[in-house]
Short mmCIF file of C-alpha atoms in Angstrom, two decimals:
data_model
loop_
_atom_site.label_atom_id
_atom_site.label_comp_id
_atom_site.label_asym_id
_atom_site.label_seq_id
_atom_site.Cartn_x
_atom_site.Cartn_y
_atom_site.Cartn_z
CA UNK A 1 -45.16 -18.10 -24.72
CA UNK A 2 -47.27 -15.01 -24.72
CA UNK A 3 -47.97 -14.97 -28.59
CA UNK A 4 -50.14 -18.15 -28.10
CA UNK A 5 -52.51 -16.54 -25.69
CA UNK A 6 -52.84 -13.81 -28.63
CA UNK A 7 -54.33 -16.57 -31.70
CA UNK A 8 -57.07 -14.97 -32.45
CA UNK A 9 -59.78 -17.60 -32.34
CA UNK A 10 -62.72 -15.13 -34.38
CA UNK A 11 -62.95 -15.01 -38.02
CA UNK A 12 -62.50 -11.06 -37.86
CA UNK A 13 -60.22 -9.32 -40.15
CA UNK A 14 -57.86 -8.25 -37.02
CA UNK A 15 -55.52 -5.26 -38.43
CA UNK A 16 -52.43 -6.85 -36.72
CA UNK A 17 -51.09 -10.17 -36.85
CA UNK A 18 -52.13 -12.13 -33.71
CA UNK A 19 -48.38 -13.01 -33.26
CA UNK A 20 -47.30 -8.76 -33.05
CA UNK A 21 -49.29 -8.10 -30.19
CA UNK A 22 -47.14 -8.80 -27.60
CA UNK A 23 -44.44 -6.87 -29.06
CA UNK A 24 -46.63 -3.81 -29.92
CA UNK A 25 -48.26 -3.59 -26.38
CA UNK A 26 -44.37 -3.69 -24.69
CA UNK A 27 -43.24 -1.04 -27.27
CA UNK A 28 -46.38 1.23 -27.10
CA UNK A 29 -45.29 2.59 -23.19
CA UNK A 30 -41.78 3.55 -25.16
CA UNK A 31 -43.75 6.43 -26.85
CA UNK A 32 -43.21 8.53 -23.98
CA UNK A 33 -40.00 9.33 -25.07
CA UNK A 34 -39.77 7.65 -28.41
CA UNK A 35 -42.73 8.91 -30.08
CA UNK A 36 -45.90 6.58 -30.84
CA UNK A 37 -44.90 4.12 -32.98
CA UNK A 38 -41.22 4.93 -32.29
CA UNK A 39 -41.32 7.92 -34.82
CA UNK A 40 -40.98 11.03 -32.51
CA UNK A 41 -42.01 14.13 -34.09
CA UNK A 42 -41.39 16.45 -30.92
CA UNK A 43 -39.41 19.40 -32.09
CA UNK A 44 -35.49 19.42 -30.77
CA UNK A 45 -35.44 15.56 -29.67
CA UNK A 46 -32.16 14.22 -29.55
CA UNK A 47 -34.13 10.78 -29.13
CA UNK A 48 -32.98 8.59 -32.47
CA UNK A 49 -35.99 7.05 -33.98
CA UNK A 50 -36.87 3.56 -33.38
CA UNK A 51 -39.48 2.99 -36.08
CA UNK A 52 -37.71 0.90 -38.84
CA UNK A 53 -34.56 0.90 -36.71
CA UNK A 54 -32.53 -2.64 -37.74
CA UNK A 55 -33.93 -5.25 -35.41
CA UNK A 56 -30.35 -6.69 -34.30
CA UNK A 57 -29.12 -2.91 -33.39
CA UNK A 58 -32.52 -2.05 -30.93
CA UNK A 59 -31.82 -5.62 -28.99
CA UNK A 60 -28.15 -4.83 -29.04
CA UNK A 61 -28.81 -1.63 -27.50
CA UNK A 62 -31.30 -2.50 -25.42
CA UNK A 63 -28.82 -5.39 -24.21
CA UNK A 64 -25.57 -3.07 -24.00
CA UNK A 65 -27.75 -0.54 -21.73
CA UNK A 66 -29.20 -3.16 -19.86
CA UNK A 67 -25.84 -5.12 -18.69
CA UNK A 68 -24.36 -1.58 -18.27
CA UNK A 69 -22.13 -1.93 -21.37
CA UNK A 70 -23.74 1.80 -23.00
CA UNK A 71 -23.82 4.39 -21.21
CA UNK A 72 -27.32 5.97 -20.78
CA UNK A 73 -28.81 8.58 -18.63
CA UNK A 74 -32.22 6.54 -18.18
CA UNK A 75 -32.27 3.24 -20.96
CA UNK A 76 -29.92 1.51 -18.37
CA UNK A 77 -32.40 1.35 -15.42
CA UNK A 78 -35.49 0.73 -18.22
CA UNK A 79 -33.64 -2.32 -20.27
CA UNK A 80 -33.52 -3.95 -16.56
CA UNK A 81 -37.16 -4.21 -16.83
CA UNK A 82 -37.47 -6.17 -19.78
CA UNK A 83 -36.12 -9.90 -20.50
CA UNK A 84 -34.05 -11.41 -23.39
CA UNK A 85 -37.44 -12.85 -25.44
CA UNK A 86 -39.67 -9.29 -24.89
CA UNK A 87 -36.63 -7.25 -25.63
CA UNK A 88 -36.43 -9.40 -28.86
CA UNK A 89 -40.35 -8.97 -29.28
CA UNK A 90 -39.93 -5.24 -29.17
CA UNK A 91 -36.98 -5.11 -31.16
CA UNK A 92 -38.91 -7.03 -33.83
CA UNK A 93 -41.96 -4.53 -33.62
CA UNK A 94 -39.94 -1.17 -34.17
CA UNK A 95 -38.11 -2.57 -36.99
CA UNK A 96 -41.12 -3.17 -38.77
CA UNK A 97 -42.54 0.09 -38.61
CA UNK A 98 -42.48 2.51 -41.33
CA UNK A 99 -39.95 5.27 -40.54
CA UNK B 1 -70.52 22.84 -30.98
CA UNK B 2 -73.95 22.96 -31.52
CA UNK B 3 -76.27 20.66 -30.66
CA UNK B 4 -77.62 19.50 -34.05
CA UNK B 5 -73.65 19.20 -34.92
CA UNK B 6 -73.01 17.21 -31.55
CA UNK B 7 -76.03 14.67 -32.82
CA UNK B 8 -74.73 14.00 -36.26
CA UNK B 9 -70.99 13.29 -35.01
CA UNK B 10 -71.63 10.93 -31.87
CA UNK B 11 -75.02 10.21 -32.52
CA UNK B 12 -76.86 10.85 -29.33
CA UNK B 13 -80.44 10.90 -28.76
CA UNK B 14 -81.55 13.68 -26.99
CA UNK B 15 -83.11 12.73 -23.29
CA UNK B 16 -87.14 12.40 -24.08
CA UNK B 17 -86.06 11.01 -27.95
CA UNK B 18 -85.44 7.66 -29.97
CA UNK B 19 -82.92 6.09 -27.98
CA UNK B 20 -84.45 2.64 -29.14
CA UNK B 21 -83.65 3.43 -32.39
CA UNK B 22 -80.20 4.06 -31.81
CA UNK B 23 -79.84 0.34 -29.78
CA UNK B 24 -81.57 -1.47 -32.84
CA UNK B 25 -78.17 -2.72 -35.16
CA UNK B 26 -81.00 -3.54 -38.09
CA UNK B 27 -80.48 -1.51 -40.33
CA UNK B 28 -76.86 -0.24 -39.55
CA UNK B 29 -73.88 -1.92 -39.24
CA UNK B 30 -72.90 -1.40 -35.77
CA UNK B 31 -69.47 -0.63 -35.35
CA UNK B 32 -68.77 -0.94 -31.55
CA UNK B 33 -68.66 2.72 -29.72
CA UNK B 34 -66.29 3.31 -27.03
CA UNK B 35 -66.76 6.15 -25.26
CA UNK B 36 -63.83 7.97 -23.23
CA UNK B 37 -64.97 10.81 -20.48
CA UNK B 38 -62.58 12.88 -20.38
CA UNK B 39 -59.64 14.10 -22.40
CA UNK B 40 -56.24 13.89 -20.09
CA UNK B 41 -53.14 12.29 -20.30
CA UNK B 42 -55.50 8.61 -19.46
CA UNK B 43 -58.32 10.15 -21.79
CA UNK B 44 -57.18 11.42 -24.88
CA UNK B 45 -54.40 8.55 -25.02
CA UNK B 46 -56.49 5.94 -24.79
CA UNK B 47 -59.06 7.19 -27.27
CA UNK B 48 -55.87 7.46 -30.06
CA UNK B 49 -54.73 3.97 -29.50
CA UNK B 50 -57.91 2.82 -29.77
CA UNK B 51 -58.57 4.12 -33.45
CA UNK B 52 -54.80 3.33 -33.89
CA UNK B 53 -54.93 0.05 -33.07
CA UNK B 54 -58.83 -0.62 -34.41
CA UNK B 55 -59.84 1.95 -36.91
CA UNK B 56 -63.25 -0.29 -36.67
CA UNK B 57 -64.18 1.15 -33.23
CA UNK B 58 -66.06 4.55 -32.65
CA UNK B 59 -64.16 6.75 -30.39
CA UNK B 60 -66.22 9.24 -29.00
CA UNK B 61 -64.28 11.74 -26.39
CA UNK B 62 -66.28 13.59 -24.29
CA UNK B 63 -64.26 16.72 -23.04
CA UNK B 64 -65.17 19.81 -20.83
CA UNK B 65 -62.82 22.56 -21.66
CA UNK B 66 -62.16 23.22 -25.27
CA UNK B 67 -58.17 22.76 -24.99
CA UNK B 68 -56.07 20.21 -23.30
CA UNK B 69 -53.52 21.76 -20.78
CA UNK B 70 -50.70 20.17 -19.04
CA UNK B 71 -49.85 19.59 -15.88
CA UNK B 72 -46.26 18.65 -16.66
CA UNK B 73 -44.49 21.87 -17.50
CA UNK B 74 -46.98 24.35 -15.67
CA UNK B 75 -44.61 24.85 -12.82
CA UNK B 76 -42.27 26.36 -14.73
CA UNK B 77 -45.29 28.88 -16.16
CA UNK B 78 -44.94 30.04 -12.45
CA UNK B 79 -41.40 30.78 -12.97
CA UNK B 80 -42.13 32.72 -16.35
CA UNK B 81 -40.07 29.69 -18.31
CA UNK B 82 -43.03 28.66 -20.08
CA UNK B 83 -45.83 29.90 -20.73
CA UNK B 84 -49.73 28.92 -21.15
CA UNK B 85 -49.66 28.84 -24.62
CA UNK B 86 -46.78 26.10 -24.76
CA UNK B 87 -48.63 23.84 -22.42
CA UNK B 88 -52.05 24.45 -24.18
CA UNK B 89 -52.86 21.55 -26.70
CA UNK B 90 -55.85 21.82 -29.09
CA UNK B 91 -57.65 18.49 -29.92
CA UNK B 92 -58.26 18.68 -33.61
CA UNK B 93 -55.41 15.91 -34.87
CA UNK B 94 -57.52 13.51 -32.55
CA UNK B 95 -60.33 14.46 -34.72
CA UNK B 96 -58.26 13.67 -37.62
CA UNK B 97 -57.47 10.13 -35.65
CA UNK B 98 -61.44 9.59 -36.44
CA UNK B 99 -61.70 10.40 -32.43
CA UNK B 100 -65.18 12.12 -32.41
CA UNK B 101 -64.23 14.98 -29.77
CA UNK B 102 -67.53 16.44 -27.94
CA UNK B 103 -66.75 19.64 -25.89
CA UNK B 104 -69.63 18.80 -22.96
CA UNK B 105 -69.52 17.04 -19.28
CA UNK B 106 -70.22 14.14 -19.09
CA UNK B 107 -73.48 14.48 -16.48
CA UNK B 108 -74.03 10.80 -15.44
CA UNK B 109 -73.78 7.35 -16.33
CA UNK B 110 -76.17 5.07 -16.10
CA UNK B 111 -74.15 1.55 -16.69
CA UNK B 112 -77.19 -1.00 -16.59
CA UNK B 113 -78.71 1.05 -20.01
CA UNK B 114 -74.78 1.83 -21.13
CA UNK B 115 -75.54 5.39 -21.59
CA UNK B 116 -73.80 8.84 -20.87
CA UNK B 117 -75.69 11.73 -20.25
CA UNK B 118 -74.52 14.74 -21.48
CA UNK B 119 -74.61 18.19 -19.31
CA UNK B 120 -75.65 20.12 -22.03
CA UNK B 121 -78.68 17.21 -22.63
CA UNK B 122 -78.83 13.87 -24.64
CA UNK B 123 -77.31 10.46 -24.03
CA UNK B 124 -74.57 8.77 -25.91
CA UNK B 125 -74.65 4.91 -25.92
CA UNK B 126 -71.61 2.73 -25.35
CA UNK B 127 -70.15 -1.08 -25.40
CA UNK B 128 -67.36 -0.09 -23.60
CA UNK B 129 -66.92 2.85 -21.24
CA UNK B 130 -63.54 4.71 -19.76
CA UNK B 131 -63.74 6.96 -17.63
CA UNK B 132 -60.84 8.88 -16.93
CA UNK B 133 -61.56 12.17 -15.15
CA UNK B 134 -58.50 13.21 -13.03
CA UNK B 135 -58.66 13.86 -9.26
CA UNK B 136 -61.45 16.27 -7.60
CA UNK B 137 -60.47 17.55 -4.16
CA UNK B 138 -61.51 16.72 -0.37
CA UNK B 139 -61.99 20.45 0.23
CA UNK B 140 -63.13 19.79 3.53
CA UNK B 141 -60.25 18.27 5.27
CA UNK B 142 -58.93 22.17 5.01
CA UNK B 143 -61.13 24.62 7.43
CA UNK B 144 -62.27 27.48 5.42
CA UNK B 145 -61.08 26.35 2.10
CA UNK B 146 -63.40 26.69 -0.36
CA UNK B 147 -64.20 30.09 1.05
CA UNK B 148 -60.96 31.13 0.58
CA UNK B 149 -60.62 29.82 -3.03
CA UNK B 150 -64.09 31.48 -4.40
CA UNK B 151 -62.71 34.65 -2.58
CA UNK B 152 -59.19 34.29 -4.88
CA UNK B 153 -57.33 34.53 -1.93
CA UNK B 154 -56.10 30.85 -2.13
CA UNK B 155 -55.59 28.62 -4.52
CA UNK B 156 -54.22 25.24 -5.17
CA UNK B 157 -53.19 25.53 -9.03
CA UNK B 158 -53.28 21.68 -9.26
CA UNK B 159 -55.16 21.37 -12.41
CA UNK B 160 -53.13 23.56 -14.61
CA UNK B 161 -55.63 26.02 -16.24
CA UNK B 162 -56.65 29.58 -15.01
CA UNK B 163 -55.32 29.06 -11.60
CA UNK B 164 -51.83 28.72 -12.71
CA UNK B 165 -52.26 31.97 -14.58
CA UNK B 166 -53.88 33.34 -11.36
CA UNK B 167 -50.95 32.05 -9.32
CA UNK B 168 -48.27 33.45 -11.41
CA UNK B 169 -49.92 36.73 -11.26
CA UNK B 170 -50.01 36.43 -7.32
CA UNK B 171 -46.30 35.52 -7.34
CA UNK B 172 -45.63 38.65 -9.95
CA UNK B 173 -46.99 40.83 -7.69
CA UNK B 174 -45.89 40.00 -3.95
CA UNK B 175 -43.52 42.23 -2.94
CA UNK B 176 -40.12 41.29 -2.79
CA UNK B 177 -39.71 40.48 0.98
CA UNK B 178 -42.85 38.55 1.21
CA UNK B 179 -42.79 34.49 1.89
CA UNK B 180 -44.81 32.43 -0.46
CA UNK B 181 -46.71 29.24 1.15
CA UNK B 182 -46.82 25.81 -0.44
CA UNK B 183 -48.84 23.30 1.74
CA UNK B 184 -48.88 19.91 0.21
CA UNK B 185 -51.18 17.28 1.48
CA UNK B 186 -50.67 13.59 2.85
CA UNK B 187 -50.02 10.96 0.02
CA UNK B 188 -51.11 9.58 -2.22
CA UNK B 189 -51.62 13.02 -4.37
CA UNK B 190 -51.45 13.30 -8.11
CA UNK B 191 -47.67 14.05 -9.22
CA UNK B 192 -45.43 12.63 -6.30
CA UNK B 193 -42.46 15.10 -7.28
CA UNK B 194 -44.57 17.80 -8.10
CA UNK B 195 -45.02 19.91 -5.34
CA UNK B 196 -41.60 19.60 -5.33
CA UNK B 197 -40.51 21.09 -8.99
CA UNK B 198 -43.04 23.82 -7.57
CA UNK B 199 -40.98 24.77 -4.89
CA UNK B 200 -37.90 24.58 -6.75
CA UNK B 201 -39.37 26.90 -9.86
CA UNK B 202 -40.63 29.67 -7.30
CA UNK B 203 -37.58 29.64 -5.68
CA UNK B 204 -35.89 30.14 -9.07
CA UNK B 205 -38.34 32.99 -10.31
CA UNK B 206 -37.36 34.67 -6.56
CA UNK B 207 -33.53 34.29 -6.79
CA UNK B 208 -33.49 36.31 -9.96
CA UNK B 209 -36.68 38.65 -9.37
CA UNK B 210 -37.22 38.91 -5.61
CA UNK B 211 -34.48 37.92 -3.76
CA UNK B 212 -35.86 38.83 -0.22
CA UNK B 213 -38.30 36.77 -0.74
CA UNK B 214 -39.22 33.19 0.73
CA UNK B 215 -40.43 29.50 -0.46
CA UNK B 216 -42.01 27.95 3.02
CA UNK B 217 -42.85 24.36 2.00
CA UNK B 218 -45.17 22.79 4.31
CA UNK B 219 -45.37 19.09 3.99
CA UNK B 220 -48.47 16.66 5.50
CA UNK B 221 -45.52 13.99 4.94
CA UNK B 222 -43.09 13.35 6.78
CA UNK B 223 -40.40 13.65 4.35
CA UNK B 224 -40.11 14.72 0.35
CA UNK B 225 -41.86 11.78 -1.28
CA UNK B 226 -40.32 11.72 -4.28
CA UNK B 227 -36.44 12.24 -5.24
CA UNK B 228 -35.99 13.36 -2.25
CA UNK B 229 -32.25 13.56 -2.13
CA UNK B 230 -31.74 15.59 -5.55
CA UNK B 231 -34.09 17.48 -4.56
CA UNK B 232 -32.63 18.22 -1.01
CA UNK B 233 -28.96 18.77 -3.09
CA UNK B 234 -30.48 21.53 -5.74
CA UNK B 235 -32.46 23.34 -2.53
CA UNK B 236 -28.82 23.50 -0.74
CA UNK B 237 -27.02 24.31 -3.15
CA UNK B 238 -29.18 26.83 -5.31
CA UNK B 239 -31.51 28.19 -2.91
CA UNK B 240 -29.84 28.83 0.77
CA UNK B 241 -31.94 31.18 2.70
CA UNK B 242 -34.48 31.13 0.21
CA UNK B 243 -36.40 28.01 0.33
CA UNK B 244 -37.46 26.42 3.49
CA UNK B 245 -38.90 22.92 3.74
CA UNK B 246 -40.73 21.31 6.82
CA UNK B 247 -41.87 17.75 6.85
CA UNK B 248 -44.85 16.47 9.17
CA UNK B 249 -46.74 19.92 8.61
CA UNK B 250 -50.10 19.35 7.80
CA UNK B 251 -52.37 22.05 6.40
CA UNK B 252 -55.99 21.90 8.51
CA UNK B 253 -56.98 25.00 8.08
CA UNK B 254 -56.50 28.50 5.93
CA UNK B 255 -58.25 31.92 7.58
CA UNK B 256 -57.36 34.67 4.62
CA UNK B 257 -58.48 37.74 7.19
CA UNK B 258 -54.60 37.02 8.56
CA UNK B 259 -53.03 35.20 5.39
CA UNK B 260 -52.67 32.18 7.67
CA UNK B 261 -52.00 28.54 6.99
CA UNK B 262 -53.20 26.44 10.16
CA UNK B 263 -50.94 23.50 11.16
CA UNK B 264 -51.44 21.50 14.59
CA UNK B 265 -49.41 23.51 16.15
CA UNK B 266 -49.15 26.97 14.99
CA UNK B 267 -50.40 29.16 12.57
CA UNK B 268 -47.96 29.97 9.75
CA UNK B 269 -48.14 33.71 7.77
CA UNK B 270 -47.39 34.20 3.95
CA UNK B 271 -47.95 36.51 1.52
CA UNK B 272 -49.02 33.88 -1.34
CA UNK B 273 -50.97 30.46 -0.54
CA UNK B 274 -51.06 28.36 -2.60
CA UNK B 275 -52.78 25.61 -0.55
CA UNK B 276 -52.64 21.80 -2.08
CA UNK B 277 -56.10 19.82 -0.68
CA UNK B 278 -56.54 15.91 -0.20
CA UNK B 279 -57.72 14.46 -3.04
CA UNK B 280 -59.76 11.86 -4.27
CA UNK B 281 -61.27 10.28 -8.05
CA UNK B 282 -62.89 12.71 -9.80
CA UNK B 283 -66.63 14.14 -9.23
CA UNK B 284 -67.92 12.06 -12.23
CA UNK B 285 -66.61 8.58 -11.09
CA UNK B 286 -67.74 9.46 -7.68
CA UNK B 287 -71.07 9.77 -9.23
CA UNK B 288 -70.88 6.68 -11.33
CA UNK B 289 -70.04 4.65 -8.24
CA UNK B 290 -66.91 3.84 -9.13
CA UNK B 291 -65.22 4.59 -6.25
CA UNK B 292 -64.11 1.35 -3.75
CA UNK B 293 -61.35 2.55 -1.49
CA UNK B 294 -61.30 4.78 1.48
CA UNK B 295 -64.15 7.29 -0.07
CA UNK B 296 -61.14 7.99 -2.72
CA UNK B 297 -60.27 6.15 -4.96
CA UNK B 298 -61.07 3.07 -8.11
CA UNK B 299 -59.85 -0.05 -7.81
CA UNK B 300 -59.56 -1.60 -10.73
CA UNK B 301 -58.15 -4.82 -12.82
CA UNK B 302 -54.54 -3.98 -13.78
CA UNK B 303 -54.59 -6.26 -16.76
CA UNK B 304 -57.37 -4.46 -18.53
CA UNK B 305 -58.22 -1.42 -16.01
CA UNK B 306 -61.42 -2.29 -15.62
CA UNK B 307 -63.43 -1.32 -12.94
CA UNK B 308 -63.58 -3.61 -10.10
CA UNK B 309 -67.11 -2.49 -9.48
CA UNK B 310 -68.88 -1.75 -12.65
CA UNK B 311 -68.46 -3.95 -15.48
CA UNK B 312 -67.79 -2.12 -18.86
CA UNK B 313 -66.67 0.67 -17.45
CA UNK B 314 -62.53 1.02 -17.74
CA UNK B 315 -60.82 3.89 -15.12
CA UNK B 316 -58.32 5.09 -15.79
CA UNK B 317 -55.42 7.74 -14.49
CA UNK B 318 -54.61 9.59 -11.22
CA UNK B 319 -58.70 8.39 -10.16
CA UNK B 320 -57.66 4.68 -9.50
CA UNK B 321 -56.51 3.27 -6.65
CA UNK B 322 -53.11 3.05 -7.48
CA UNK B 323 -51.04 -0.38 -7.23
CA UNK B 324 -48.22 -0.48 -5.13
CA UNK B 325 -45.43 1.70 -6.24
CA UNK B 326 -46.93 3.49 -8.54
CA UNK B 327 -47.52 7.15 -8.81
CA UNK B 328 -50.18 9.00 -9.83
CA UNK B 329 -48.50 10.81 -12.73
CA UNK B 330 -49.33 11.75 -16.87
CA UNK B 331 -46.82 9.30 -17.97
CA UNK B 332 -48.99 6.01 -15.73
CA UNK B 333 -51.94 7.48 -16.85
CA UNK B 334 -50.53 6.95 -20.59
CA UNK B 335 -49.50 3.54 -20.30
CA UNK B 336 -53.21 3.04 -18.21
CA UNK B 337 -54.37 4.22 -21.13
CA UNK B 338 -52.61 1.60 -23.33
CA UNK B 339 -53.58 -1.33 -20.98
CA UNK B 340 -57.23 -0.52 -21.68
CA UNK B 341 -56.95 0.00 -25.36
CA UNK B 342 -55.58 -3.46 -25.72
CA UNK B 343 -57.70 -4.91 -23.66
CA UNK B 344 -60.83 -3.20 -25.06
CA UNK B 345 -60.10 -3.98 -28.38
CA UNK B 346 -59.16 -7.73 -27.53
CA UNK B 347 -62.69 -7.81 -25.67
CA UNK B 348 -64.75 -6.63 -28.64
CA UNK B 349 -62.68 -8.90 -30.90
CA UNK B 350 -62.62 -11.95 -28.62
CA UNK B 351 -59.14 -11.81 -28.70
CA UNK B 352 -59.14 -11.24 -25.01
CA UNK B 353 -56.47 -9.37 -23.03
CA UNK B 354 -52.78 -9.15 -23.00
CA UNK B 355 -52.15 -12.02 -19.95
CA UNK B 356 -48.95 -9.92 -18.63
CA UNK B 357 -48.88 -6.15 -19.38
CA UNK B 358 -45.60 -3.62 -18.67
CA UNK B 359 -45.50 -0.21 -18.73
CA UNK B 360 -42.94 2.26 -17.91
CA UNK B 361 -42.96 5.40 -15.63
CA UNK B 362 -41.34 8.04 -16.02
CA UNK B 363 -41.73 11.48 -14.48
CA UNK B 364 -38.72 14.81 -15.19
CA UNK B 365 -38.69 17.57 -12.57
CA UNK B 366 -37.14 20.93 -12.78
CA UNK B 367 -35.29 22.19 -10.19
CA UNK B 368 -33.82 24.99 -12.12
CA UNK B 369 -34.63 26.53 -15.23
CA UNK B 370 -32.30 24.75 -17.00
CA UNK B 371 -31.62 21.90 -14.93
CA UNK B 372 -33.99 18.55 -13.86
CA UNK B 373 -33.69 15.25 -12.21
CA UNK B 374 -35.72 12.27 -13.34
CA UNK B 375 -37.37 9.27 -11.64
CA UNK B 376 -38.12 5.98 -13.65
CA UNK B 377 -39.62 2.54 -13.22
CA UNK B 378 -41.30 -1.05 -15.02
CA UNK B 379 -44.07 -2.06 -13.77
CA UNK B 380 -45.35 -5.68 -14.85
CA UNK B 381 -48.44 -7.84 -13.65
CA UNK B 382 -47.59 -10.17 -10.92
CA UNK B 383 -50.28 -12.96 -10.85
CA UNK B 384 -49.69 -14.35 -6.93
CA UNK B 385 -50.71 -10.54 -5.91
CA UNK B 386 -52.84 -9.91 -8.81
CA UNK B 387 -51.40 -6.38 -9.53
CA UNK B 388 -48.90 -4.28 -11.49
CA UNK B 389 -45.46 -4.11 -9.32
CA UNK B 390 -42.44 -2.66 -10.21
CA UNK B 391 -39.98 -4.87 -11.74
CA UNK B 392 -36.99 -5.81 -9.49
CA UNK B 393 -33.58 -4.17 -10.45
CA UNK B 394 -35.55 -2.03 -12.74
CA UNK B 395 -35.90 1.67 -12.59
CA UNK B 396 -33.78 4.82 -10.64
CA UNK B 397 -33.31 8.72 -10.45
CA UNK B 398 -31.08 10.59 -12.38
CA UNK B 399 -27.68 10.19 -11.83
CA UNK B 400 -26.89 14.05 -10.39
CA UNK B 401 -29.48 16.64 -11.62
CA UNK B 402 -28.21 18.21 -15.23
CA UNK B 403 -29.38 20.43 -18.44
CA UNK B 404 -28.89 17.16 -20.14
CA UNK B 405 -31.68 16.05 -17.98
CA UNK B 406 -33.43 19.14 -18.91
CA UNK B 407 -32.87 19.10 -22.42
CA UNK B 408 -34.55 15.13 -22.33
CA UNK B 409 -37.39 16.48 -20.29
CA UNK B 410 -38.42 19.08 -22.37
CA UNK B 411 -38.39 16.01 -25.00
CA UNK B 412 -40.50 13.86 -22.59
CA UNK B 413 -43.45 16.28 -22.06
CA UNK B 414 -43.37 16.83 -26.15
CA UNK B 415 -43.50 13.63 -26.24
CA UNK B 416 -46.42 12.81 -24.18
CA UNK B 417 -48.41 15.69 -25.28
CA UNK B 418 -48.17 14.30 -29.22
CA UNK B 419 -48.71 10.99 -27.82
CA UNK B 420 -52.08 11.56 -26.63
CA UNK B 421 -52.93 14.72 -28.76
CA UNK B 422 -51.23 14.47 -32.23
#
């Protein structure tokens, strides 16, 4: 749904394809813990970088957190904030990022 | 920075000089320019993300401090668990992203001409302006405050920096058996859990270094405003006899001759007085007429962060009139920055804004040297109420304080620093 609203009407060369924008924007706020574009670069981080992880893995883990099937310190509370299409959009976006 | 260099980098013109030269696009293919005032969590993150998402846009960041100092983790400095070096960060990496960092203070904004005036002289023109000024204080609401602060006898240390260092020094010099008083203003204020983390950190320091000393928390609010259950459990378990909490205790004055804080009903004596006055949006927001509400805060369109008062100007962070249930936090400023970055790029490219932005808040607070607690929430656009609201069923707090949360807290702080500045 959302992707349609993002379709570029101008002829300007866009740095990102329009259909990636909802995923990019949603994924951008995961960066406070997972790092810019899902690449945690800070020392001692226990988090797995999301950039370049398989799309299905990310989506499956998000649903497992959301549905209480995977124990977590925080992700269960965050995952409950997202719909299935939003999870899929973020998973696709992270999967497409360079590690 | 030398003025000459600045002109070269930012393309500014002198007040008396050739504005017209810049305005005419006849000779140079004009890239759109976004000016960002304020290099805190909001402004620095926005500057970086605009460049990341659309490198064709010129971004100029105007920041008066030569380096960034983080409020998150600054309470650990008070306990000796961190230091100023650890919470300080250079703006150099932003320059590598192509952000032009100008070390100067924005002294005025002209929304009609779309210019920002710099304190050291010169105007910068913009297509879009981001104002991320943080907070300033309504000192007048605490009688005698400004004089007391200027004499060095009372501190807020609610902007990390010189006052953080000074408060640490006062705590170190205080005699064992002394009383540290922390006075908290009525909400909304910057970082809801911040004062309770600070009380915990000072108590941890006293417990180890000055065990006969006391922490007295005077809270203008009726009760702990964030993570209340978790903070109170930590205080009961870790700092009995050291930390005393009083709700509905609003500081209305300070008397440094007697070292007392005046409450409505009594005076309270202390050895170190840390009074945090009520806040409002930072001075430049007031100067530019961006304040909409209670003479304090700037209302925005939450789909874009654009000011409800002045078109073309986007306000981020603690200066905003917070959406319902939204704290004034570094994490929210980070989210605001990304909404604004997407919206500005959308506006300049004709694509439009994200129709339903969604951002995450998370704040970790330390309750002892190693243990932390957390609060999180997910906020999304609600068309019916035209604001961002927490998604029902999402968010919450830590199950309990733990060292694991402490490790994640450090991760979160370092990652937010890097997301803004690396």
